[in-house]
CSV table of C-alpha atoms and ligand atoms in Angstrom, one decimal:
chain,number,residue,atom,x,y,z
A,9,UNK,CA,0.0,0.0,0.0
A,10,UNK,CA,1.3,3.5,-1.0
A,11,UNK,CA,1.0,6.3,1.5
A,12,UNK,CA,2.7,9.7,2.3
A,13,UNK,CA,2.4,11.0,5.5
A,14,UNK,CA,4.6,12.6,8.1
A,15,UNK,CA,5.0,9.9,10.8
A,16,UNK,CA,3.9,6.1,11.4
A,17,UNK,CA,5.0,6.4,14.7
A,18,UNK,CA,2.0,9.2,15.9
A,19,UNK,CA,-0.8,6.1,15.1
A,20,UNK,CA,-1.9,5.1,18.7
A,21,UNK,CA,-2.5,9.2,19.2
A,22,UNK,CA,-4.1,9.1,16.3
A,23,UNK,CA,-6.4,5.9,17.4
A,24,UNK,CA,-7.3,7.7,20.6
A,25,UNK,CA,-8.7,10.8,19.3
A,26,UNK,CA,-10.6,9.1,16.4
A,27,UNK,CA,-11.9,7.1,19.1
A,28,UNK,CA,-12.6,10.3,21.3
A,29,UNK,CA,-14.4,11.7,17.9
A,30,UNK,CA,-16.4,8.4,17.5
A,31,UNK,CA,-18.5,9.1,20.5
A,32,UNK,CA,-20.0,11.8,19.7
A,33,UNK,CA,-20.9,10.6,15.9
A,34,UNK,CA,-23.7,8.2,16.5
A,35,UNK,CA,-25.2,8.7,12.9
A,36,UNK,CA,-22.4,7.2,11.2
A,37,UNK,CA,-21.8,4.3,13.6
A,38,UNK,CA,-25.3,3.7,13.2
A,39,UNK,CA,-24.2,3.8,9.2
A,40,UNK,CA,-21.4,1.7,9.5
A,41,UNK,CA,-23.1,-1.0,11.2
A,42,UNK,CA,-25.6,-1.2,8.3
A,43,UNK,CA,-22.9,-1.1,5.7
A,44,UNK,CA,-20.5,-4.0,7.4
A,45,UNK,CA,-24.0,-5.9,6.8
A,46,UNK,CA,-24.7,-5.0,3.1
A,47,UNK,CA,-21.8,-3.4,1.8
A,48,UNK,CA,-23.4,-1.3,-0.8
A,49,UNK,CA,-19.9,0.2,-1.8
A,50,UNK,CA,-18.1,-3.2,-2.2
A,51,UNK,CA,-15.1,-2.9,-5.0
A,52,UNK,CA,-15.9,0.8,-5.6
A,53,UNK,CA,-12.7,3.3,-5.2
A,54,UNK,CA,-13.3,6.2,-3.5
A,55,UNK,CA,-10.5,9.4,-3.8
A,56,UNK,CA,-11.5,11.6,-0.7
A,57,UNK,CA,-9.9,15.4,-0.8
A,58,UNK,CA,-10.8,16.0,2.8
A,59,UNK,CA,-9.5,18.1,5.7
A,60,UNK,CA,-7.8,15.2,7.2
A,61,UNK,CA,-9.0,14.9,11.2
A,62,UNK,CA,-10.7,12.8,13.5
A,63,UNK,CA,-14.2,13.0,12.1
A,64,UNK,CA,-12.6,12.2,8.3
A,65,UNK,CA,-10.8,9.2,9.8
A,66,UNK,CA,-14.1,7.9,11.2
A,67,UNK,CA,-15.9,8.7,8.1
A,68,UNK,CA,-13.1,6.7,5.7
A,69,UNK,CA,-13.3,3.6,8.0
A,70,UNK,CA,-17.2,4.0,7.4
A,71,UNK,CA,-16.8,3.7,3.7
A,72,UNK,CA,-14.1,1.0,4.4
A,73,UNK,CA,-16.7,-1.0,6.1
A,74,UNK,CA,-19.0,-0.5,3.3
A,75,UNK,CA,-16.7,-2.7,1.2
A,76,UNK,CA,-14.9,0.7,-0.6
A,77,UNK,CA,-11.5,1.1,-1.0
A,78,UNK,CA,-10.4,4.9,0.1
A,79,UNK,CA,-7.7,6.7,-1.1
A,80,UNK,CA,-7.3,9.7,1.1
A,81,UNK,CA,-5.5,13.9,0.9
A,82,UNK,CA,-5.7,16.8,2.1
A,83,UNK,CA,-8.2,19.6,1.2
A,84,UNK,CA,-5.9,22.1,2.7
A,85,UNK,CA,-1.9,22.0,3.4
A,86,UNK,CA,-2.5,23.1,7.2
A,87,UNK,CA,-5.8,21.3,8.0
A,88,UNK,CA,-4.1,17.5,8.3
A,89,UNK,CA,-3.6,16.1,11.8
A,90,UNK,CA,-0.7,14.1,11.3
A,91,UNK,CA,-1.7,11.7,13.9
A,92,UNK,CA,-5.2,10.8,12.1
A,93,UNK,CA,-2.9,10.1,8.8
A,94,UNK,CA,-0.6,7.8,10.9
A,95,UNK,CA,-3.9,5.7,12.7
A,96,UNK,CA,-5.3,5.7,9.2
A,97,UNK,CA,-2.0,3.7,7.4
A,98,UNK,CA,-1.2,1.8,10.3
A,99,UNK,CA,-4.5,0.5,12.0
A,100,UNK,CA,-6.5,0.0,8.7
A,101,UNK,CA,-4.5,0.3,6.0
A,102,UNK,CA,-6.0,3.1,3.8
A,103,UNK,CA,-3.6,4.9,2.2
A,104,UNK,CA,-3.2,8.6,2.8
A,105,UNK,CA,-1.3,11.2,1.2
A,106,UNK,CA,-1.4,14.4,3.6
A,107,UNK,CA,1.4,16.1,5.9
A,108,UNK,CA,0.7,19.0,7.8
A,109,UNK,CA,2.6,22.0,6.6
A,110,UNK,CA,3.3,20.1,2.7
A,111,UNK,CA,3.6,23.5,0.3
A,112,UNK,CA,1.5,23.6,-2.9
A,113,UNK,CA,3.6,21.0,-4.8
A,114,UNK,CA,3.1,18.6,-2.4
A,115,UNK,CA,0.0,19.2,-2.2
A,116,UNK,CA,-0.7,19.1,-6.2
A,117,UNK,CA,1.4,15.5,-6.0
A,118,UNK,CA,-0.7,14.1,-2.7
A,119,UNK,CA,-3.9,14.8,-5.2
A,120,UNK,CA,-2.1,13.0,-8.3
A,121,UNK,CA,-1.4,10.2,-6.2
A,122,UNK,CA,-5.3,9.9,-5.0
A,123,UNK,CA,-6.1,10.3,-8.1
A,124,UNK,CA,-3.6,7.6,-9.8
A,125,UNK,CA,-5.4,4.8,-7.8
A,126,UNK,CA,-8.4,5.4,-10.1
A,127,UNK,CA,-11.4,6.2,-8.4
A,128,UNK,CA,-15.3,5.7,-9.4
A,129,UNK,CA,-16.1,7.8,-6.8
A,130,UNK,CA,-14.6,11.6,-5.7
A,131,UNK,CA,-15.2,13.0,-2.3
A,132,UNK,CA,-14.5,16.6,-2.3
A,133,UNK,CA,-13.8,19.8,0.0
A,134,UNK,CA,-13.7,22.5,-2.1
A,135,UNK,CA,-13.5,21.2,-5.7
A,136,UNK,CA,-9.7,20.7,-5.7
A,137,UNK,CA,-9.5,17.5,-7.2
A,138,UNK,CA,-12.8,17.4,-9.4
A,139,UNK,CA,-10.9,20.8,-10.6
A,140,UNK,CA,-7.4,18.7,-11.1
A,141,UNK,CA,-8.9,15.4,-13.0
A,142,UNK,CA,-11.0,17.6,-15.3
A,143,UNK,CA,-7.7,20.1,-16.3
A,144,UNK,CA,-4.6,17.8,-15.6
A,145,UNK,CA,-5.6,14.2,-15.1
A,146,UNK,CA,-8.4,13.7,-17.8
A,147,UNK,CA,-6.5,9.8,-18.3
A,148,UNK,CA,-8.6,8.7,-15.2
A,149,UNK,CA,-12.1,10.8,-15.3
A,150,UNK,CA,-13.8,8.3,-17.5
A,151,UNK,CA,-13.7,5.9,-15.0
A,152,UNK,CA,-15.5,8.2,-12.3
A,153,UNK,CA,-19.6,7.3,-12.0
A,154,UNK,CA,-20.2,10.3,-9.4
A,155,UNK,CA,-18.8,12.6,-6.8
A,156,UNK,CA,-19.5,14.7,-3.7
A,157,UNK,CA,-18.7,17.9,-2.5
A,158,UNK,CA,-19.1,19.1,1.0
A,159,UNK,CA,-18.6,22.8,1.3
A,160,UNK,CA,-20.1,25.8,-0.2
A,161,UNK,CA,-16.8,27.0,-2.0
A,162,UNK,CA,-16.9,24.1,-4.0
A,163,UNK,CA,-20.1,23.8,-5.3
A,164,UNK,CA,-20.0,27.3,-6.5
A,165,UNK,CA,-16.9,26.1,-8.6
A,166,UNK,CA,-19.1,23.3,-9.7
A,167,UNK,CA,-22.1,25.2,-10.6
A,168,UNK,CA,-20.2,27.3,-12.6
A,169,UNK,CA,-18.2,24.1,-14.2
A,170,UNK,CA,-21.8,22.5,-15.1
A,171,UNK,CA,-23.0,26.1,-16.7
A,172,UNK,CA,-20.0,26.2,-18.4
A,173,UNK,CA,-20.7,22.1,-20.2
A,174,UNK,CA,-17.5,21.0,-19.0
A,175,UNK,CA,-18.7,19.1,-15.6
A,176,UNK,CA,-18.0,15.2,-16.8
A,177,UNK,CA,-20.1,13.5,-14.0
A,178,UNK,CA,-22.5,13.9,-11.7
A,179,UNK,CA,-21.9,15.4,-8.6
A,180,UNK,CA,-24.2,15.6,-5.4
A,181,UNK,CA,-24.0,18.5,-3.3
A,182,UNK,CA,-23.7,18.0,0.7
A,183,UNK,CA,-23.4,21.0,1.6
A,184,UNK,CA,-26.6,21.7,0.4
A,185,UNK,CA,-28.4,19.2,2.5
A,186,UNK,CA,-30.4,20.9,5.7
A,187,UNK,CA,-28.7,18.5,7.7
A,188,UNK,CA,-25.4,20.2,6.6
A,189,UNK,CA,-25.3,23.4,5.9
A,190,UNK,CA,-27.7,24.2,8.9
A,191,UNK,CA,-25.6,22.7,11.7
A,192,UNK,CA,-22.1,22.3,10.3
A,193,UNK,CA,-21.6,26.2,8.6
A,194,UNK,CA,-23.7,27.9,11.0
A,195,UNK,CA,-22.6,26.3,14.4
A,196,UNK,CA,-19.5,24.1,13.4
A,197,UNK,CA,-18.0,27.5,11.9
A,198,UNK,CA,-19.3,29.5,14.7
A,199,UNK,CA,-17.5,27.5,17.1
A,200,UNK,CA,-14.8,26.6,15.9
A,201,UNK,CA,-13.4,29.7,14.5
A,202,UNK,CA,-13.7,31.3,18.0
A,203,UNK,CA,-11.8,28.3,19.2
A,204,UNK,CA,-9.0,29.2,16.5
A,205,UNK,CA,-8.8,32.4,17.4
A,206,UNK,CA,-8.6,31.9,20.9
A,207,UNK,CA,-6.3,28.9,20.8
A,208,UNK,CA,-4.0,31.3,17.9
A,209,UNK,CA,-3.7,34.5,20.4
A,210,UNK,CA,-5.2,33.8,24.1
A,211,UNK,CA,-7.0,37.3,23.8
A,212,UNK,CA,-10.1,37.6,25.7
A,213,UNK,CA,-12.8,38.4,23.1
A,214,UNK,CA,-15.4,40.2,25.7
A,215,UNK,CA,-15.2,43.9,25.1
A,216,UNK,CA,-14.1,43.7,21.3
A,217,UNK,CA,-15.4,45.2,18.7
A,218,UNK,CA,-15.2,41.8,16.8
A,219,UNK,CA,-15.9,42.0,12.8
A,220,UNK,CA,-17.6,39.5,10.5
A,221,UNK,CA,-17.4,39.8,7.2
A,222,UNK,CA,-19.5,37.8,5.3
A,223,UNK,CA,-23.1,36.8,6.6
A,224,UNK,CA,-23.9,33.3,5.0
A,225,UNK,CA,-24.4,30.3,7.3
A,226,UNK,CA,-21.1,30.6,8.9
A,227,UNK,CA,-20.6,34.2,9.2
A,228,UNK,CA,-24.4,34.0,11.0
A,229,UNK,CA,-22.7,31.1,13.2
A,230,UNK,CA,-19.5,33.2,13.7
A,231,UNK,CA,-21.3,36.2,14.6
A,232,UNK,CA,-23.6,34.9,17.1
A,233,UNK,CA,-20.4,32.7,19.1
A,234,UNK,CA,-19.0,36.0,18.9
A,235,UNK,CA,-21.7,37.8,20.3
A,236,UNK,CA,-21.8,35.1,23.5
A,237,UNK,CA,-18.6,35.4,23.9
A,238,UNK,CA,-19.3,39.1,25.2
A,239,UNK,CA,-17.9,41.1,21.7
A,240,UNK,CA,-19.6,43.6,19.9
A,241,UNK,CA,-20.4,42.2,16.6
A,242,UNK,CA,-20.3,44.5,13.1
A,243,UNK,CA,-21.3,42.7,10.3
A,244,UNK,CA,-20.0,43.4,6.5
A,245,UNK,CA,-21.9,42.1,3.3
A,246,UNK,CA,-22.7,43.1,-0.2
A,247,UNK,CA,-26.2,41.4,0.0
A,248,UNK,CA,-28.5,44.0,0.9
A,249,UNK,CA,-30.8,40.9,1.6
A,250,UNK,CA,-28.6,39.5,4.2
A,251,UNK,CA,-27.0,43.3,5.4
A,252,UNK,CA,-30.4,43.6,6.7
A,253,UNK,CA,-31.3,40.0,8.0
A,254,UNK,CA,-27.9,41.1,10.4
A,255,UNK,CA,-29.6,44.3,11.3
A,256,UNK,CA,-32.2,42.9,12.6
A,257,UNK,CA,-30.3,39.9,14.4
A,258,UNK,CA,-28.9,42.7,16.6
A,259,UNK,CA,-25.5,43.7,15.0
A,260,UNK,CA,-24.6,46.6,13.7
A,261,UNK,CA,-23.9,46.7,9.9
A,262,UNK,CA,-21.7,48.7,7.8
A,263,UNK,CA,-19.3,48.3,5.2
A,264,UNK,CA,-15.6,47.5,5.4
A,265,UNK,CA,-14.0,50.4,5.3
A,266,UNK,CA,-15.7,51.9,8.0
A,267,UNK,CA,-15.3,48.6,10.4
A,268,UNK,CA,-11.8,48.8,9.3
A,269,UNK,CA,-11.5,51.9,12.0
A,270,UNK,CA,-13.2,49.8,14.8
A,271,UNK,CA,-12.3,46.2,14.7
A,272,UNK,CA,-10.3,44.8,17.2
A,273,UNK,CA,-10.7,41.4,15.5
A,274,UNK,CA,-11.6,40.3,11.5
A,275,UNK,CA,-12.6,37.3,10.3
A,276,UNK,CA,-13.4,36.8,6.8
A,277,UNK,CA,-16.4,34.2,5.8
A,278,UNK,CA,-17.2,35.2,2.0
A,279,UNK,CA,-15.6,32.2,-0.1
A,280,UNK,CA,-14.5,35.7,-2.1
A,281,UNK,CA,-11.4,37.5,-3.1
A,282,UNK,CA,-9.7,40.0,-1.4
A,283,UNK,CA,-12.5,40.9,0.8
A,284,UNK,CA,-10.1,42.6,2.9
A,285,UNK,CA,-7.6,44.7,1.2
A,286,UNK,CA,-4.2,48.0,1.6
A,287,UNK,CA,-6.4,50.0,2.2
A,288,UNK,CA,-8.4,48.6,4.7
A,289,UNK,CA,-4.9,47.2,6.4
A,290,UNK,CA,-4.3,50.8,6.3
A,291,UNK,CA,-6.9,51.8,8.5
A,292,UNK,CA,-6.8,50.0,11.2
A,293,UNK,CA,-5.8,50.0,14.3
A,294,UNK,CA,-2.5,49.1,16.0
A,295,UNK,CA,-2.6,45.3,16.9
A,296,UNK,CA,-5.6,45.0,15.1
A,297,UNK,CA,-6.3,40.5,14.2
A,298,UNK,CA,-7.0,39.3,10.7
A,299,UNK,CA,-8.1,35.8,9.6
A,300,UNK,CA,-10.0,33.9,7.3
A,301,UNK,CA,-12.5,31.1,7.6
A,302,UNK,CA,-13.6,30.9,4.5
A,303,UNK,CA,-12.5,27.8,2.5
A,304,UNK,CA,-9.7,29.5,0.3
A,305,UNK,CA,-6.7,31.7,1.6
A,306,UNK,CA,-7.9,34.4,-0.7
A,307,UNK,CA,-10.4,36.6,1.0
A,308,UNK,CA,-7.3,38.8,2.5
A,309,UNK,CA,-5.4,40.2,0.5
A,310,UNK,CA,-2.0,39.3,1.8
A,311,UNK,CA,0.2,40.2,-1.0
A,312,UNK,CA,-1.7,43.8,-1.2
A,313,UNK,CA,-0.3,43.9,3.1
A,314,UNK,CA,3.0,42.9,2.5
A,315,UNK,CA,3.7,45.6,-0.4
A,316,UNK,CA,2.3,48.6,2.0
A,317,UNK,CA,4.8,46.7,5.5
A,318,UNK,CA,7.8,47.5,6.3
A,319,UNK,CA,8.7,44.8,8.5
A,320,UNK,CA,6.9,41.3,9.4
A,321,UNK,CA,7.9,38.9,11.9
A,322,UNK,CA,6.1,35.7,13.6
A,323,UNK,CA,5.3,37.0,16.9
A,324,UNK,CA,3.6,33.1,17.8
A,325,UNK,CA,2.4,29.8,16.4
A,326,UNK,CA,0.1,30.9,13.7
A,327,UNK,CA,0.6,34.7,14.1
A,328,UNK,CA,2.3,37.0,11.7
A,329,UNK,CA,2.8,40.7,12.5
A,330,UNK,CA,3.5,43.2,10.2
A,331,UNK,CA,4.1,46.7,10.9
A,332,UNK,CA,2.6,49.9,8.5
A,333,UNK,CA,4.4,52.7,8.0
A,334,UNK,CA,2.2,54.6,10.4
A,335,UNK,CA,3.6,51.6,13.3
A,336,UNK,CA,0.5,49.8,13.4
A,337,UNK,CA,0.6,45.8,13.5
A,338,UNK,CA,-1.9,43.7,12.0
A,339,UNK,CA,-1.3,40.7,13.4
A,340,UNK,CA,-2.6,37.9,10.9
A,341,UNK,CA,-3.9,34.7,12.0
A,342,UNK,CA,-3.0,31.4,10.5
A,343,UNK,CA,-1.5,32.9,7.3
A,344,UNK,CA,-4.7,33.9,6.3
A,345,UNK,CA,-6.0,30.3,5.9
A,346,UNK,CA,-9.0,28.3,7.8
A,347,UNK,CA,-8.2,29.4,11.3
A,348,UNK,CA,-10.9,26.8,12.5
A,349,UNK,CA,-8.4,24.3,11.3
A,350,UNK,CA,-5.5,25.2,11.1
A,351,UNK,CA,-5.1,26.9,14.5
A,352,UNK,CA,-7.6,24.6,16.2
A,353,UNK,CA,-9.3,21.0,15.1
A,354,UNK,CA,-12.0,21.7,12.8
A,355,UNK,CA,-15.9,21.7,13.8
A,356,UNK,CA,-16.5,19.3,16.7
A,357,UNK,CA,-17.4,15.6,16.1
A,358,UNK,CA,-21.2,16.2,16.6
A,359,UNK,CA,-21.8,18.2,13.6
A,360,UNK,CA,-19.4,16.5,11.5
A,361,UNK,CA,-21.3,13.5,12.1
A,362,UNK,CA,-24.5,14.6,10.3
A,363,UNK,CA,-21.7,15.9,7.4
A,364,UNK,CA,-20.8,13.2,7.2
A,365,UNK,CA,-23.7,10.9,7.4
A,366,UNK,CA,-24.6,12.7,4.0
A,367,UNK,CA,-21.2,11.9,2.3
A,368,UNK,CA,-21.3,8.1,3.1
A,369,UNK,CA,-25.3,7.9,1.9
A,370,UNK,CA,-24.4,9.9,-1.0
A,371,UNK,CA,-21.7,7.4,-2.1
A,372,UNK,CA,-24.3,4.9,-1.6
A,373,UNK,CA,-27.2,6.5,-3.2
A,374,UNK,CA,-24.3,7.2,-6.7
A,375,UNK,CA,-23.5,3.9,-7.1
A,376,UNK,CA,-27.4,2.8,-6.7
A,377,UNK,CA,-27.8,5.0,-9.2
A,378,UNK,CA,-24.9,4.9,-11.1
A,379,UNK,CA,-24.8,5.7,-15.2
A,380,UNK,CA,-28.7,7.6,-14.7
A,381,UNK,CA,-27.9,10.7,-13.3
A,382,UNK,CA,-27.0,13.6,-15.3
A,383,UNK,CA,-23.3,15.3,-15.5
A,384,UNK,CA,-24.8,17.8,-12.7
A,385,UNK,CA,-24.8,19.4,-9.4
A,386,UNK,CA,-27.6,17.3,-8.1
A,387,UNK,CA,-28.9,18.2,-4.6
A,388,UNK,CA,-28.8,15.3,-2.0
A,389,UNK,CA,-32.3,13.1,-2.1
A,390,UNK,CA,-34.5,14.7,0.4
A,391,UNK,CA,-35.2,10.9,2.2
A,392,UNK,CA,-31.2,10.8,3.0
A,393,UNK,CA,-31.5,14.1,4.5
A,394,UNK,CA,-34.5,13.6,6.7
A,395,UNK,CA,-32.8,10.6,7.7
A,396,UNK,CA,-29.8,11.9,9.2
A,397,UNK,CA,-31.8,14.3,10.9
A,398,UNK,CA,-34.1,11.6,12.9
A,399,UNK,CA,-31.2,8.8,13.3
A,400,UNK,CA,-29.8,12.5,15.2
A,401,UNK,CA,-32.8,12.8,17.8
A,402,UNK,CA,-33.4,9.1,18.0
A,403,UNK,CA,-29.2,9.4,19.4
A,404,UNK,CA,-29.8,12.4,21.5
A,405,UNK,CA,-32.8,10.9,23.0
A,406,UNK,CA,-35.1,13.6,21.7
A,407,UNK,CA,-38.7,13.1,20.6
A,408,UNK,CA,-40.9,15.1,18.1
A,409,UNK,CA,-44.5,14.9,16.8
A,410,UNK,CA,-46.2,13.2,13.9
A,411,UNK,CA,-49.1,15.1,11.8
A,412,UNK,CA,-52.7,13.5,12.8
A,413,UNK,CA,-54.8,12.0,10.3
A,414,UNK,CA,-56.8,14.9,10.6
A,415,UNK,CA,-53.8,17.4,10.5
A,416,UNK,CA,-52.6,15.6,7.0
A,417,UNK,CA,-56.1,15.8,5.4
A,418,UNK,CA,-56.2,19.4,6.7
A,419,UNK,CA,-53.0,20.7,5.0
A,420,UNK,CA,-53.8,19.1,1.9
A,421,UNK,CA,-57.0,20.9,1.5
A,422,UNK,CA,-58.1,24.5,0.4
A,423,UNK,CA,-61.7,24.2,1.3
A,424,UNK,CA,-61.7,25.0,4.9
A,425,UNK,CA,-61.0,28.5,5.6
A,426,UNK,CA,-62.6,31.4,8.2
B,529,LIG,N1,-14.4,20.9,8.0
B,529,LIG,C1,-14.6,21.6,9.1
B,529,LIG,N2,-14.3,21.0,10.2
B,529,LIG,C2,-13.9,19.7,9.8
B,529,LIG,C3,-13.6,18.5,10.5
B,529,LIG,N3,-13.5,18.5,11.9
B,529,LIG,N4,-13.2,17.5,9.8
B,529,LIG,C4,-13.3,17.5,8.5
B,529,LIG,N5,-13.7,18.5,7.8
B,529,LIG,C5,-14.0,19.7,8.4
């Protein structure tokens, strides 16, 4: 078996935090128990481009269970926990190409090498490898049925690669399943970018003036973690739709250049391009924080602050000063990429687990259905989402109501009215 990963000898860490993970993801246990029985993925190769950590380990030994065989890298060079990659080679033999730190050639090559074992199946996190086998590795794209993508960055990408004809096989969009984007952007982002932030500098947050910019699911997450952590949230967006939605969730709302004066923190949550540019660096205020946890490390302009500093130095793990002309430091977090993950571990287990769930029913539900779906962004079946969503309360011990006969008949009709 082929691997790349930093060290074999970090596996039993790596066992015990899978393990720790585990117990919070009852939905894909409950999963992989049916799929030891059936194995509805037996012989199917599955390439996975995922943020390599706990809850990814736990959901590759659920595919491995399902008869698949996974082929696993990195979605991002400073997501991978190098003691997941180790468990994963030595305890159950699936090979992984991911090292924490790798730089963008490594990177490139892990995906080649995912890619060489020939999948029928890609798993996705931000449309990295769909991207490479449709530009660079066409040799192996006519053997893929199907794929998944997880986040919201990607299927943009793939949206715009269906519009454009050149999408080459179907692909089912997690992200967009209620049971994902609901839990896992809104409070998987919200939490865990606080914990990168606060794991990153050990500021307290009360008291701040703490910026979000972006107000999708996870900067609606971000910003209310934010808010309970005692900062004053201001919120950014170019949605008018969604500048007001934040007005009237209690923030205040204004546009970048004038929260560029006030913020004592900034945290970027677009999946856009230089969201943050010079001449917002420019304006703000000595020690000011800047990161990103949006999926790419393009939504600050980093090239744009090191033109206008004269001098940059890391002043801790996973913080960068650099000093203006003026003095002023912005200190940037995590070189600008997924502070969630790279300063801290990713969303916790629990929402991962309903992630997740969709990802390994997906793979199921594409090779059910394998040569009659269309070369597409397809939305994930609405029975697979509702699923995940009661195998969740049934786990957490929750119960909920059912219509009445009479209820059913009741929303069904038009006749009965004042
Ligand atoms: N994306 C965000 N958090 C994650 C996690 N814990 N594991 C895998 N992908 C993630």
């Amino acid at each position: 078996m082929d691997y790349d990963i930093k060290d074999i000898g970090l596996a039993e860490e790596g066992r015990l935090r899978t393990q720790w993970a585990s117990q919070e993801m009852p939905v894909l246990r409950s999963i992989k128990e049916g799929f030891e029985r059936n194995k509805p993925l037996r012989g199917t190769k599955i390439a996975a481009c995922l943020h390599v950590t706990t809850e990814t380990a736990n959901l590759a030994m659920t595919l491995k269970a399902g008869g698949a065989e996974v082929v696993l890298c990195a979605s991002n060079p400073l997501s991978t926990q190098d003691d997941v990659t180790a468990h994963l080679v030595k305890d159950h033999e699936i090979s992984v190409f991911a090292i924490n730190g790798e730089d963008t050639d490594r990177y490139y090559k892990h995906i080649d090498q995912a890619l060489d074992a020939k999948p029928q199946i890609t798993m996705d996190d931000g449309a990295d490898l769909v991207s490479r086998l449709h530009k660079e590795r066409t040799d192996v794209i006519d053997g893929v049925v199907g794929g998944t993508e997880e986040t919201t960055t990607g299927v943009l990408r793939l949206r715009s690669m269906a519009a454009n004809g050149v999408l080459r096989y179907p692909i089912i969009s997690v992200n967009d399943a209620d049971t994902k984007h609901l839990f896992d952007n809104r409070y998987g982002t919200g939490q865990s970018t606080m914990d990168g932030i606060i794991r990153a500098t050990n500021r307290l947050i009360a008291g701040t003036n703490f910026v979000v910019v972006g107000y999708g699911w996870c900067g609606k997450g971000l910003s209310m973690r934010a808010r309970a952590l005692g900062a004053n949230v201001i919120v950014t967006e170019v949605d008018p739709l969604k500048a007001l939605e934040a007005l009237m969730d209690g923030y205040r709302v204004m546009s970048i250049s004038e929260a560029a004066e006030l913020g004592h923190i900034f945290c970027t949550v677009t999946g856009n391009i230089h969201v943050i540019r010079k001449e917002h660096f420019e304006k703000m205020r000595d020690g000011a924080m800047v990161c990103n946890s949006g999926h790419f490390n393009v939504e600050l302009d980093l090239e744009g602050l090191e033109e206008i500093a004269e001098q940059r130095r890391r002043v801790r793990e996973f913080v960068e000063e650099f000093t203006l002309p003026s003095g002023n430091r912005i200190n940037v977090l995590a070189e600008g990429r997924l502070v969630n993950l790279a300063a801290a571990e990713g969303h916790p287990s629990s929402v991962m687990d309903m992630s997740f769930a969709n990802q390994a029913l997906c793979s199921e539900y594409i090779v059910k259905n394998s040569g009659s779906l269309e070369n597409s962004v397809h939305d994930v079946p609405e029975d697979i989402d509702k699923s995940v969503s009661r195998i969740k309360l049934s786990a957490l011990g929750v119960t909920f109501d059912e219509l009445t006969e009479e209820q059913k008949q009741y929303l069904e009709s038009w006749e009965i009215g004042t």
